[in-house]
mmCIF file of C-alpha atoms in Angstrom:
data_model
loop_
_atom_site.group_PDB
_atom_site.id
_atom_site.type_symbol
_atom_site.label_atom_id
_atom_site.label_comp_id
_atom_site.label_asym_id
_atom_site.label_seq_id
_atom_site.Cartn_x
_atom_site.Cartn_y
_atom_site.Cartn_z
ATOM 1 C CA MET A 1 12.991 72.565 -16.707
ATOM 2 C CA GLY A 2 13.367 68.782 -16.558
ATOM 3 C CA TYR A 3 12.188 66.104 -18.912
ATOM 4 C CA GLY A 4 10.862 62.569 -18.621
ATOM 5 C CA GLU A 5 12.846 59.367 -18.617
ATOM 6 C CA LEU A 6 15.233 59.140 -21.549
ATOM 7 C CA THR A 7 14.651 56.094 -23.764
ATOM 8 C CA ILE A 8 17.197 54.957 -26.362
ATOM 9 C CA ARG A 9 15.987 52.415 -28.909
ATOM 10 C CA SER A 10 16.679 51.221 -32.434
ATOM 11 C CA TYR A 11 15.553 53.316 -35.376
ATOM 12 C CA ASP A 12 12.273 52.253 -37.016
ATOM 13 C CA GLY A 13 12.062 53.586 -40.577
ATOM 14 C CA GLN A 14 8.278 53.471 -40.796
ATOM 15 C CA ILE A 15 7.735 55.242 -37.497
ATOM 16 C CA ASP A 16 10.761 57.506 -37.123
ATOM 17 C CA ARG A 17 11.752 58.727 -40.584
ATOM 18 C CA ALA A 18 9.552 61.834 -40.592
ATOM 19 C CA GLY A 19 10.499 62.637 -37.009
ATOM 20 C CA VAL A 20 14.233 62.333 -37.646
ATOM 21 C CA GLU A 21 14.004 64.544 -40.738
ATOM 22 C CA ASP A 22 12.033 67.066 -38.685
ATOM 23 C CA LEU A 23 14.654 66.905 -35.924
ATOM 24 C CA GLU A 24 17.338 67.757 -38.467
ATOM 25 C CA ARG A 25 15.375 70.833 -39.512
ATOM 26 C CA ARG A 26 14.598 71.876 -35.953
ATOM 27 C CA CYS A 27 18.230 71.586 -34.930
ATOM 28 C CA GLU A 28 19.019 74.023 -37.686
ATOM 29 C CA VAL A 29 16.420 76.613 -36.642
ATOM 30 C CA ALA A 30 16.503 75.841 -32.891
ATOM 31 C CA GLU A 31 12.859 74.818 -32.527
ATOM 32 C CA LEU A 32 11.552 71.813 -30.605
ATOM 33 C CA ASP A 33 8.324 70.069 -29.756
ATOM 34 C CA ASP A 34 8.077 67.116 -27.405
ATOM 35 C CA GLU A 35 8.860 64.286 -29.808
ATOM 36 C CA LEU A 36 12.369 63.095 -30.724
ATOM 37 C CA VAL A 37 15.169 64.875 -28.838
ATOM 38 C CA GLY A 38 18.189 63.069 -30.256
ATOM 39 C CA VAL A 39 19.388 60.652 -32.909
ATOM 40 C CA ILE A 40 22.603 58.830 -33.832
ATOM 41 C CA GLN A 41 23.697 56.503 -36.632
ATOM 42 C CA GLY A 42 26.400 53.890 -36.877
ATOM 43 C CA SER A 43 27.871 51.439 -39.364
ATOM 44 C CA ILE A 44 30.235 48.462 -39.102
ATOM 45 C CA LYS A 45 32.710 47.239 -41.689
ATOM 46 C CA ARG A 46 36.052 45.502 -42.077
ATOM 47 C CA VAL A 47 39.024 47.555 -43.268
ATOM 48 C CA THR A 48 42.712 47.140 -43.996
ATOM 49 C CA GLY A 49 45.541 49.582 -43.373
ATOM 50 C CA LEU A 50 45.288 49.753 -39.559
ATOM 51 C CA HIS A 51 47.014 46.463 -38.657
ATOM 52 C CA LYS A 52 50.254 45.077 -39.979
ATOM 53 C CA PRO A 53 50.137 41.868 -42.065
ATOM 54 C CA PRO A 54 49.315 39.045 -41.755
ATOM 55 C CA ASP A 55 46.543 40.127 -39.356
ATOM 56 C CA ASN A 56 45.771 43.232 -41.373
ATOM 57 C CA LEU A 57 41.964 43.148 -41.156
ATOM 58 C CA ALA A 58 40.201 45.217 -38.506
ATOM 59 C CA LYS A 59 36.515 45.610 -37.747
ATOM 60 C CA VAL A 60 35.597 49.270 -37.249
ATOM 61 C CA GLY A 61 32.434 51.073 -36.234
ATOM 62 C CA TYR A 62 31.721 54.525 -37.602
ATOM 63 C CA VAL A 63 29.811 57.048 -35.482
ATOM 64 C CA LEU A 64 27.839 59.565 -37.508
ATOM 65 C CA GLY A 65 24.710 61.658 -37.541
ATOM 66 C CA LEU A 66 24.723 62.585 -33.842
ATOM 67 C CA ARG A 67 22.002 65.183 -33.388
ATOM 68 C CA VAL A 68 20.468 66.597 -30.217
ATOM 69 C CA ALA A 69 17.737 69.231 -30.237
ATOM 70 C CA PRO A 70 19.217 72.566 -29.073
ATOM 71 C CA VAL A 71 17.020 73.011 -25.991
ATOM 72 C CA HIS A 72 17.976 69.544 -24.756
ATOM 73 C CA ARG A 73 21.731 69.880 -25.139
ATOM 74 C CA ARG A 74 24.095 69.762 -22.151
ATOM 75 C CA LYS A 75 21.868 67.141 -20.492
ATOM 76 C CA GLY A 76 23.968 64.101 -21.322
ATOM 77 C CA ILE A 77 21.752 62.933 -24.188
ATOM 78 C CA GLY A 78 24.569 62.919 -26.736
ATOM 79 C CA LEU A 79 26.796 61.028 -24.307
ATOM 80 C CA SER A 80 24.093 58.408 -23.719
ATOM 81 C CA LEU A 81 23.490 57.977 -27.443
ATOM 82 C CA VAL A 82 27.182 57.394 -28.205
ATOM 83 C CA ARG A 83 27.578 54.936 -25.322
ATOM 84 C CA LYS A 84 24.547 52.979 -26.497
ATOM 85 C CA LEU A 85 25.974 52.838 -30.011
ATOM 86 C CA GLU A 86 29.320 51.660 -28.635
ATOM 87 C CA GLU A 87 27.491 48.839 -26.814
ATOM 88 C CA TRP A 88 26.123 47.772 -30.196
ATOM 89 C CA PHE A 89 29.633 47.892 -31.673
ATOM 90 C CA VAL A 90 30.996 45.730 -28.846
ATOM 91 C CA ALA A 91 28.176 43.218 -29.301
ATOM 92 C CA TYR A 92 29.351 42.771 -32.900
ATOM 93 C CA ASP A 93 33.022 42.369 -31.933
ATOM 94 C CA VAL A 94 34.191 45.734 -33.281
ATOM 95 C CA ASP A 95 37.874 46.554 -32.715
ATOM 96 C CA TYR A 96 37.730 50.342 -33.060
ATOM 97 C CA ALA A 97 35.153 53.104 -33.131
ATOM 98 C CA TYR A 98 35.892 56.284 -35.046
ATOM 99 C CA MET A 99 34.155 59.522 -35.920
ATOM 100 C CA ALA A 100 34.659 62.714 -37.897
ATOM 101 C CA THR A 101 33.790 66.264 -36.938
ATOM 102 C CA GLU A 102 34.761 69.820 -37.728
ATOM 103 C CA LYS A 103 37.997 70.736 -36.001
ATOM 104 C CA ASP A 104 36.475 73.875 -34.497
ATOM 105 C CA ASN A 105 33.336 72.097 -33.208
ATOM 106 C CA GLU A 106 34.366 72.450 -29.573
ATOM 107 C CA ALA A 107 31.309 70.719 -28.130
ATOM 108 C CA SER A 108 31.755 67.629 -30.295
ATOM 109 C CA VAL A 109 35.530 67.436 -29.784
ATOM 110 C CA LYS A 110 35.105 67.779 -26.012
ATOM 111 C CA LEU A 111 32.387 65.104 -25.887
ATOM 112 C CA PHE A 112 34.424 62.499 -27.732
ATOM 113 C CA THR A 113 37.951 63.236 -26.479
ATOM 114 C CA LYS A 114 37.275 64.326 -22.881
ATOM 115 C CA LYS A 115 34.244 62.241 -21.923
ATOM 116 C CA LEU A 116 34.371 59.201 -24.191
ATOM 117 C CA GLY A 117 38.101 58.532 -24.481
ATOM 118 C CA TYR A 118 38.589 59.052 -28.227
ATOM 119 C CA VAL A 119 41.940 60.358 -29.424
ATOM 120 C CA LYS A 120 42.645 62.706 -32.301
ATOM 121 C CA PHE A 121 43.792 60.644 -35.239
ATOM 122 C CA ARG A 122 43.833 62.339 -38.656
ATOM 123 C CA THR A 123 43.045 65.789 -40.081
ATOM 124 C CA PRO A 124 41.993 65.289 -43.713
ATOM 125 C CA ALA A 125 40.919 68.118 -45.992
ATOM 126 C CA ILE A 126 37.422 68.352 -47.496
ATOM 127 C CA LEU A 127 37.643 69.935 -50.931
ATOM 128 C CA VAL A 128 34.547 71.405 -52.573
ATOM 129 C CA HIS A 129 34.073 72.737 -56.080
ATOM 130 C CA PRO A 130 30.799 74.277 -57.328
ATOM 131 C CA VAL A 131 29.167 72.887 -60.439
ATOM 132 C CA ASN A 132 28.288 75.479 -63.060
ATOM 133 C CA ASN A 133 27.317 75.365 -66.708
ATOM 134 C CA ARG A 134 30.817 76.025 -67.996
ATOM 135 C CA VAL A 135 32.402 72.830 -69.280
ATOM 136 C CA PHE A 136 36.097 72.209 -68.634
ATOM 137 C CA HIS A 137 38.319 71.585 -71.644
ATOM 138 C CA ILE A 138 40.306 68.356 -71.263
ATOM 139 C CA SER A 139 43.555 68.029 -73.189
ATOM 140 C CA SER A 140 43.442 65.787 -76.249
ATOM 141 C CA ASN A 141 46.755 64.337 -75.058
ATOM 142 C CA ILE A 142 44.986 62.652 -72.163
ATOM 143 C CA GLU A 143 42.927 59.485 -72.489
ATOM 144 C CA ILE A 144 40.056 58.925 -70.025
ATOM 145 C CA ALA A 145 38.451 55.480 -69.906
ATOM 146 C CA LYS A 146 35.706 53.976 -67.771
ATOM 147 C CA LEU A 147 36.628 50.704 -66.075
ATOM 148 C CA LYS A 148 34.487 47.637 -65.642
ATOM 149 C CA ILE A 149 33.599 46.991 -62.016
ATOM 150 C CA GLU A 150 35.832 43.907 -61.862
ATOM 151 C CA GLU A 151 38.762 45.886 -63.317
ATOM 152 C CA ALA A 152 38.275 48.716 -60.825
ATOM 153 C CA GLU A 153 38.022 46.275 -57.914
ATOM 154 C CA ASN A 154 41.273 44.562 -58.909
ATOM 155 C CA LEU A 155 43.133 47.853 -59.278
ATOM 156 C CA TYR A 156 41.915 49.163 -55.930
ATOM 157 C CA LYS A 157 42.920 45.950 -54.150
ATOM 158 C CA LYS A 158 46.337 45.998 -55.803
ATOM 159 C CA PHE A 159 47.231 49.652 -55.298
ATOM 160 C CA MET A 160 45.192 50.873 -52.288
ATOM 161 C CA ALA A 161 44.766 47.859 -49.989
ATOM 162 C CA SER A 162 47.429 49.215 -47.600
ATOM 163 C CA THR A 163 45.699 52.599 -47.353
ATOM 164 C CA GLU A 164 44.177 53.450 -43.981
ATOM 165 C CA PHE A 165 40.486 52.520 -43.730
ATOM 166 C CA PHE A 166 40.458 50.752 -47.093
ATOM 167 C CA PRO A 167 37.127 48.827 -47.096
ATOM 168 C CA TYR A 168 37.422 45.050 -47.406
ATOM 169 C CA ASP A 169 34.101 45.052 -49.297
ATOM 170 C CA ILE A 170 35.261 47.501 -51.964
ATOM 171 C CA GLY A 171 33.393 45.394 -54.516
ATOM 172 C CA ASN A 172 30.076 46.112 -52.783
ATOM 173 C CA ILE A 173 30.780 49.843 -52.921
ATOM 174 C CA LEU A 174 31.595 49.737 -56.631
ATOM 175 C CA ARG A 175 28.440 47.705 -57.329
ATOM 176 C CA ASN A 176 26.188 50.009 -55.325
ATOM 177 C CA LYS A 177 23.601 51.817 -57.454
ATOM 178 C CA LEU A 178 24.886 55.161 -56.133
ATOM 179 C CA SER A 179 28.365 54.540 -57.557
ATOM 180 C CA LEU A 180 28.342 56.052 -61.032
ATOM 181 C CA GLY A 181 31.570 54.369 -62.114
ATOM 182 C CA THR A 182 35.358 54.368 -61.983
ATOM 183 C CA TRP A 183 37.552 56.153 -64.512
ATOM 184 C CA VAL A 184 41.279 56.138 -65.262
ATOM 185 C CA ALA A 185 43.347 58.783 -67.025
ATOM 186 C CA TYR A 186 46.698 58.308 -68.727
ATOM 187 C CA PRO A 187 48.750 59.895 -71.535
ATOM 188 C CA ARG A 188 47.185 59.031 -74.863
ATOM 189 C CA GLY A 189 48.847 56.085 -76.555
ATOM 190 C CA GLU A 190 50.511 54.670 -73.405
ATOM 191 C CA SER A 191 48.007 51.867 -72.790
ATOM 192 C CA ARG A 192 47.134 49.116 -75.216
ATOM 193 C CA GLY A 193 44.167 46.819 -74.760
ATOM 194 C CA GLU A 194 42.217 46.825 -71.491
ATOM 195 C CA PHE A 195 43.708 49.104 -68.844
ATOM 196 C CA GLY A 196 45.564 47.197 -66.152
ATOM 197 C CA SER A 197 45.372 43.852 -67.957
ATOM 198 C CA ASN A 198 48.148 41.459 -66.890
ATOM 199 C CA GLY A 199 48.953 43.900 -64.089
ATOM 200 C CA GLN A 200 50.508 46.404 -66.475
ATOM 201 C CA VAL A 201 49.814 50.142 -66.074
ATOM 202 C CA PRO A 202 51.371 53.208 -67.736
ATOM 203 C CA ASN A 203 54.232 55.094 -66.121
ATOM 204 C CA SER A 204 51.790 57.867 -65.224
ATOM 205 C CA TRP A 205 48.138 57.258 -64.489
ATOM 206 C CA ALA A 206 45.321 58.239 -62.143
ATOM 207 C CA MET A 207 42.043 56.742 -61.022
ATOM 208 C CA LEU A 208 38.902 57.852 -59.183
ATOM 209 C CA SER A 209 35.293 56.800 -58.647
ATOM 210 C CA VAL A 210 32.176 58.970 -58.403
ATOM 211 C CA TRP A 211 29.302 58.508 -55.936
ATOM 212 C CA ASN A 212 25.951 60.226 -56.413
ATOM 213 C CA SER A 213 25.161 61.316 -52.855
ATOM 214 C CA GLY A 214 22.265 63.431 -54.100
ATOM 215 C CA GLU A 215 20.224 60.281 -54.744
ATOM 216 C CA LEU A 216 20.324 59.517 -51.024
ATOM 217 C CA PHE A 217 19.835 62.940 -49.451
ATOM 218 C CA LYS A 218 19.874 66.648 -50.268
ATOM 219 C CA LEU A 219 21.771 69.521 -48.686
ATOM 220 C CA ARG A 220 20.731 73.102 -48.101
ATOM 221 C CA LEU A 221 22.730 76.085 -46.890
ATOM 222 C CA GLY A 222 20.903 77.795 -44.072
ATOM 223 C CA LYS A 223 23.220 80.760 -43.557
ATOM 224 C CA ALA A 224 26.064 81.717 -45.877
ATOM 225 C CA PRO A 225 29.242 83.582 -44.881
ATOM 226 C CA LEU A 226 29.219 87.269 -45.811
ATOM 227 C CA SER A 227 32.158 86.722 -48.192
ATOM 228 C CA CYS A 228 30.146 84.058 -50.017
ATOM 229 C CA LEU A 229 27.142 86.353 -50.387
ATOM 230 C CA ILE A 230 29.285 89.237 -51.649
ATOM 231 C CA TYR A 231 31.008 87.007 -54.191
ATOM 232 C CA THR A 232 27.693 85.571 -55.406
ATOM 233 C CA LYS A 233 26.121 88.970 -55.981
ATOM 234 C CA SER A 234 29.217 90.556 -57.543
ATOM 235 C CA SER A 235 29.866 87.570 -59.847
ATOM 236 C CA LYS A 236 26.279 87.715 -61.142
ATOM 237 C CA LEU A 237 26.604 91.431 -61.881
ATOM 238 C CA ILE A 238 29.972 90.987 -63.597
ATOM 239 C CA ASP A 239 28.659 88.021 -65.589
ATOM 240 C CA LYS A 240 25.659 90.103 -66.688
ATOM 241 C CA PHE A 241 27.522 93.201 -67.823
ATOM 242 C CA PHE A 242 30.941 91.726 -68.668
ATOM 243 C CA PRO A 243 30.323 88.142 -69.851
ATOM 244 C CA CYS A 244 33.758 88.004 -71.474
ATOM 245 C CA PHE A 245 35.329 87.798 -67.977
ATOM 246 C CA LYS A 246 33.729 84.332 -67.488
ATOM 247 C CA LEU A 247 33.827 84.622 -63.710
ATOM 248 C CA PRO A 248 32.527 81.342 -62.207
ATOM 249 C CA ALA A 249 29.310 81.776 -60.258
ATOM 250 C CA ILE A 250 28.299 80.070 -57.023
ATOM 251 C CA PRO A 251 25.198 77.865 -57.521
ATOM 252 C CA ASP A 252 21.967 78.374 -55.612
ATOM 253 C CA PHE A 253 22.640 76.704 -52.251
ATOM 254 C CA TYR A 254 19.511 78.019 -50.535
ATOM 255 C CA HIS A 255 17.273 75.320 -51.976
ATOM 256 C CA PRO A 256 17.881 71.564 -51.523
ATOM 257 C CA PHE A 257 20.624 70.277 -53.810
ATOM 258 C CA GLY A 258 22.631 67.118 -54.410
ATOM 259 C CA PHE A 259 26.353 66.527 -54.802
ATOM 260 C CA TYR A 260 28.829 64.085 -56.295
ATOM 261 C CA PHE A 261 31.520 62.613 -54.054
ATOM 262 C CA MET A 262 34.807 61.557 -55.645
ATOM 263 C CA TYR A 263 36.378 58.645 -53.778
ATOM 264 C CA GLY A 264 39.238 56.201 -54.226
ATOM 265 C CA VAL A 265 41.485 58.829 -55.799
ATOM 266 C CA HIS A 266 44.819 57.230 -56.642
ATOM 267 C CA HIS A 267 47.715 58.415 -58.784
ATOM 268 C CA GLU A 268 51.186 57.284 -59.829
ATOM 269 C CA GLY A 269 53.947 58.733 -61.982
ATOM 270 C CA PRO A 270 55.443 62.156 -62.765
ATOM 271 C CA LEU A 271 52.425 63.314 -64.795
ATOM 272 C CA SER A 272 49.796 61.959 -62.414
ATOM 273 C CA GLY A 273 48.916 65.326 -60.859
ATOM 274 C CA LYS A 274 47.786 66.652 -64.215
ATOM 275 C CA LEU A 275 45.858 63.421 -64.802
ATOM 276 C CA VAL A 276 44.044 63.749 -61.470
ATOM 277 C CA ARG A 277 43.022 67.286 -62.386
ATOM 278 C CA SER A 278 41.692 66.055 -65.732
ATOM 279 C CA LEU A 279 39.642 63.335 -64.017
ATOM 280 C CA CYS A 280 38.164 65.915 -61.625
ATOM 281 C CA GLN A 281 37.288 68.139 -64.571
ATOM 282 C CA PHE A 282 35.717 65.142 -66.298
ATOM 283 C CA ALA A 283 33.588 64.497 -63.189
ATOM 284 C CA HIS A 284 32.548 68.173 -63.160
ATOM 285 C CA ASN A 285 31.498 68.009 -66.809
ATOM 286 C CA MET A 286 29.467 64.911 -66.000
ATOM 287 C CA ALA A 287 27.817 66.697 -63.064
ATOM 288 C CA THR A 288 26.673 69.586 -65.281
ATOM 289 C CA LYS A 289 24.214 67.138 -66.860
ATOM 290 C CA SER A 290 22.506 66.577 -63.505
ATOM 291 C CA LYS A 291 19.950 69.208 -62.539
ATOM 292 C CA ASP A 292 20.354 68.520 -58.802
ATOM 293 C CA CYS A 293 24.157 68.316 -58.496
ATOM 294 C CA LYS A 294 25.504 71.681 -57.352
ATOM 295 C CA VAL A 295 28.921 70.741 -55.937
ATOM 296 C CA ILE A 296 31.594 68.074 -56.249
ATOM 297 C CA VAL A 297 33.268 66.993 -53.014
ATOM 298 C CA THR A 298 36.267 64.873 -52.135
ATOM 299 C CA GLU A 299 38.322 64.237 -49.006
ATOM 300 C CA VAL A 300 42.078 63.675 -48.977
ATOM 301 C CA GLY A 301 44.724 63.051 -46.343
ATOM 302 C CA GLY A 302 46.093 66.073 -44.524
ATOM 303 C CA ASN A 303 49.551 65.666 -46.075
ATOM 304 C CA ASP A 304 48.342 64.498 -49.460
ATOM 305 C CA SER A 305 49.898 66.504 -52.290
ATOM 306 C CA LEU A 306 46.777 65.708 -54.310
ATOM 307 C CA ARG A 307 44.955 68.722 -52.929
ATOM 308 C CA VAL A 308 46.914 71.106 -55.187
ATOM 309 C CA HIS A 309 45.764 69.151 -58.244
ATOM 310 C CA ILE A 310 42.089 68.827 -57.276
ATOM 311 C CA PRO A 311 40.024 71.848 -58.382
ATOM 312 C CA HIS A 312 38.340 73.366 -55.336
ATOM 313 C CA TRP A 313 37.283 76.668 -53.843
ATOM 314 C CA LYS A 314 38.861 77.602 -50.522
ATOM 315 C CA LEU A 315 35.723 79.604 -49.788
ATOM 316 C CA LEU A 316 33.663 76.392 -49.724
ATOM 317 C CA SER A 317 36.261 73.858 -48.542
ATOM 318 C CA CYS A 318 37.409 72.728 -45.105
ATOM 319 C CA PRO A 319 41.233 72.543 -44.877
ATOM 320 C CA GLU A 320 41.200 70.460 -41.683
ATOM 321 C CA ASP A 321 38.465 68.014 -40.770
ATOM 322 C CA LEU A 322 39.093 65.948 -37.625
ATOM 323 C CA TRP A 323 38.943 62.175 -37.251
ATOM 324 C CA CYS A 324 39.053 60.606 -33.791
ATOM 325 C CA ILE A 325 39.469 56.917 -32.916
ATOM 326 C CA LYS A 326 38.960 54.694 -29.868
ATOM 327 C CA ALA A 327 39.938 51.087 -29.145
ATOM 328 C CA LEU A 328 36.987 49.022 -27.953
ATOM 329 C CA LYS A 329 39.210 46.096 -26.931
ATOM 330 C CA ASN A 330 42.018 46.322 -24.376
ATOM 331 C CA GLU A 331 44.462 44.513 -26.648
ATOM 332 C CA LYS A 332 43.925 47.143 -29.365
ATOM 333 C CA LYS A 333 44.811 50.154 -27.216
ATOM 334 C CA ASN A 334 48.523 49.883 -28.008
ATOM 335 C CA THR A 335 47.675 49.894 -31.714
ATOM 336 C CA VAL A 336 45.743 53.151 -31.343
ATOM 337 C CA HIS A 337 48.662 54.651 -29.421
ATOM 338 C CA GLU A 338 51.062 53.634 -32.201
ATOM 339 C CA LEU A 339 48.768 54.968 -34.938
ATOM 340 C CA THR A 340 48.395 58.369 -33.323
ATOM 341 C CA LYS A 341 52.163 58.688 -32.863
ATOM 342 C CA LEU A 342 52.900 57.973 -36.519
ATOM 343 C CA PRO A 343 53.190 60.902 -38.950
ATOM 344 C CA PRO A 344 49.898 61.585 -40.785
ATOM 345 C CA THR A 345 49.543 59.279 -43.750
ATOM 346 C CA ILE A 346 49.547 60.694 -47.238
ATOM 347 C CA ALA A 347 46.726 58.545 -48.597
ATOM 348 C CA LEU A 348 43.376 57.982 -46.891
ATOM 349 C CA PHE A 349 40.403 56.038 -48.203
ATOM 350 C CA VAL A 350 37.101 57.744 -47.406
ATOM 351 C CA ASP A 351 34.136 55.395 -47.710
ATOM 352 C CA PRO A 352 31.387 57.167 -49.716
ATOM 353 C CA ARG A 353 28.723 55.310 -47.716
ATOM 354 C CA GLU A 354 29.783 57.316 -44.662
ATOM 355 C CA VAL A 355 29.696 60.749 -46.250
#
């Protein structure tokens, strides 16, 4: 069965919001009426970490939210949507387009790498930890302090500016109403006065920021893996009859819920792994005070040793996400070739606005 002429236009919030939300739901349950059949989103920003100094700024376009109604897939709609978005990127002088998808999403990987010329770039890990009512105990030997926005901005620019995809407008991210703050952890007694003043930091320290994604949108789990269901039911029974075991329970994911995203995770020094873990536990304790926050999420580089220090459940996490990149200017193609040939970087800055 065919369909009428395909029209691609800009999103209109007043007209399209309900339809796009409905499309998201229909994609999940494979239902369709004759309204919207596809949607895509994109954002543009300047980042550091892709070019070598002095020309270390690059303008990148991020492709996200590509959705096509199930009955209209394999008709070239997704391809047309991405190409139209790339035209918008080019019109705004974007150097590179990039996207993220699940590594085993064959349809998405084939679309971008085989038909659109993207190349596989990085395979970061998405780490997820459920939020429950049990509060983590944080060692009294560790000091955790909240930074002022200006302090956090200065530290990020000093210590993470060379990280791949580090946003040039980090100050705007930190000042966004969804950013709950930036915290540092260090051994008690090793910092005097304001942290980082005069460029001085302790021998071991760690830093992260927290973004309240639940204020922007909610998630819901449509179908859980059998192992997840078995664990949920068994943990509830054990918790009921043997509370002394204190087995952590999986939250209710079948109703809409929010999540906190930890970004800008940085650490230095021999004790920094323990400090990162304490900061993650601090973020979890903070999330227990939110009725909507059911999980805490972060994303780290594929070779980042941080993952062993960040509390997460393998059952809920994704060990290998996939990022792909494409040069939109001929003179940038060699740069992409060089980037993909380099060993995977340890650190990776994931912009919370693109989660």
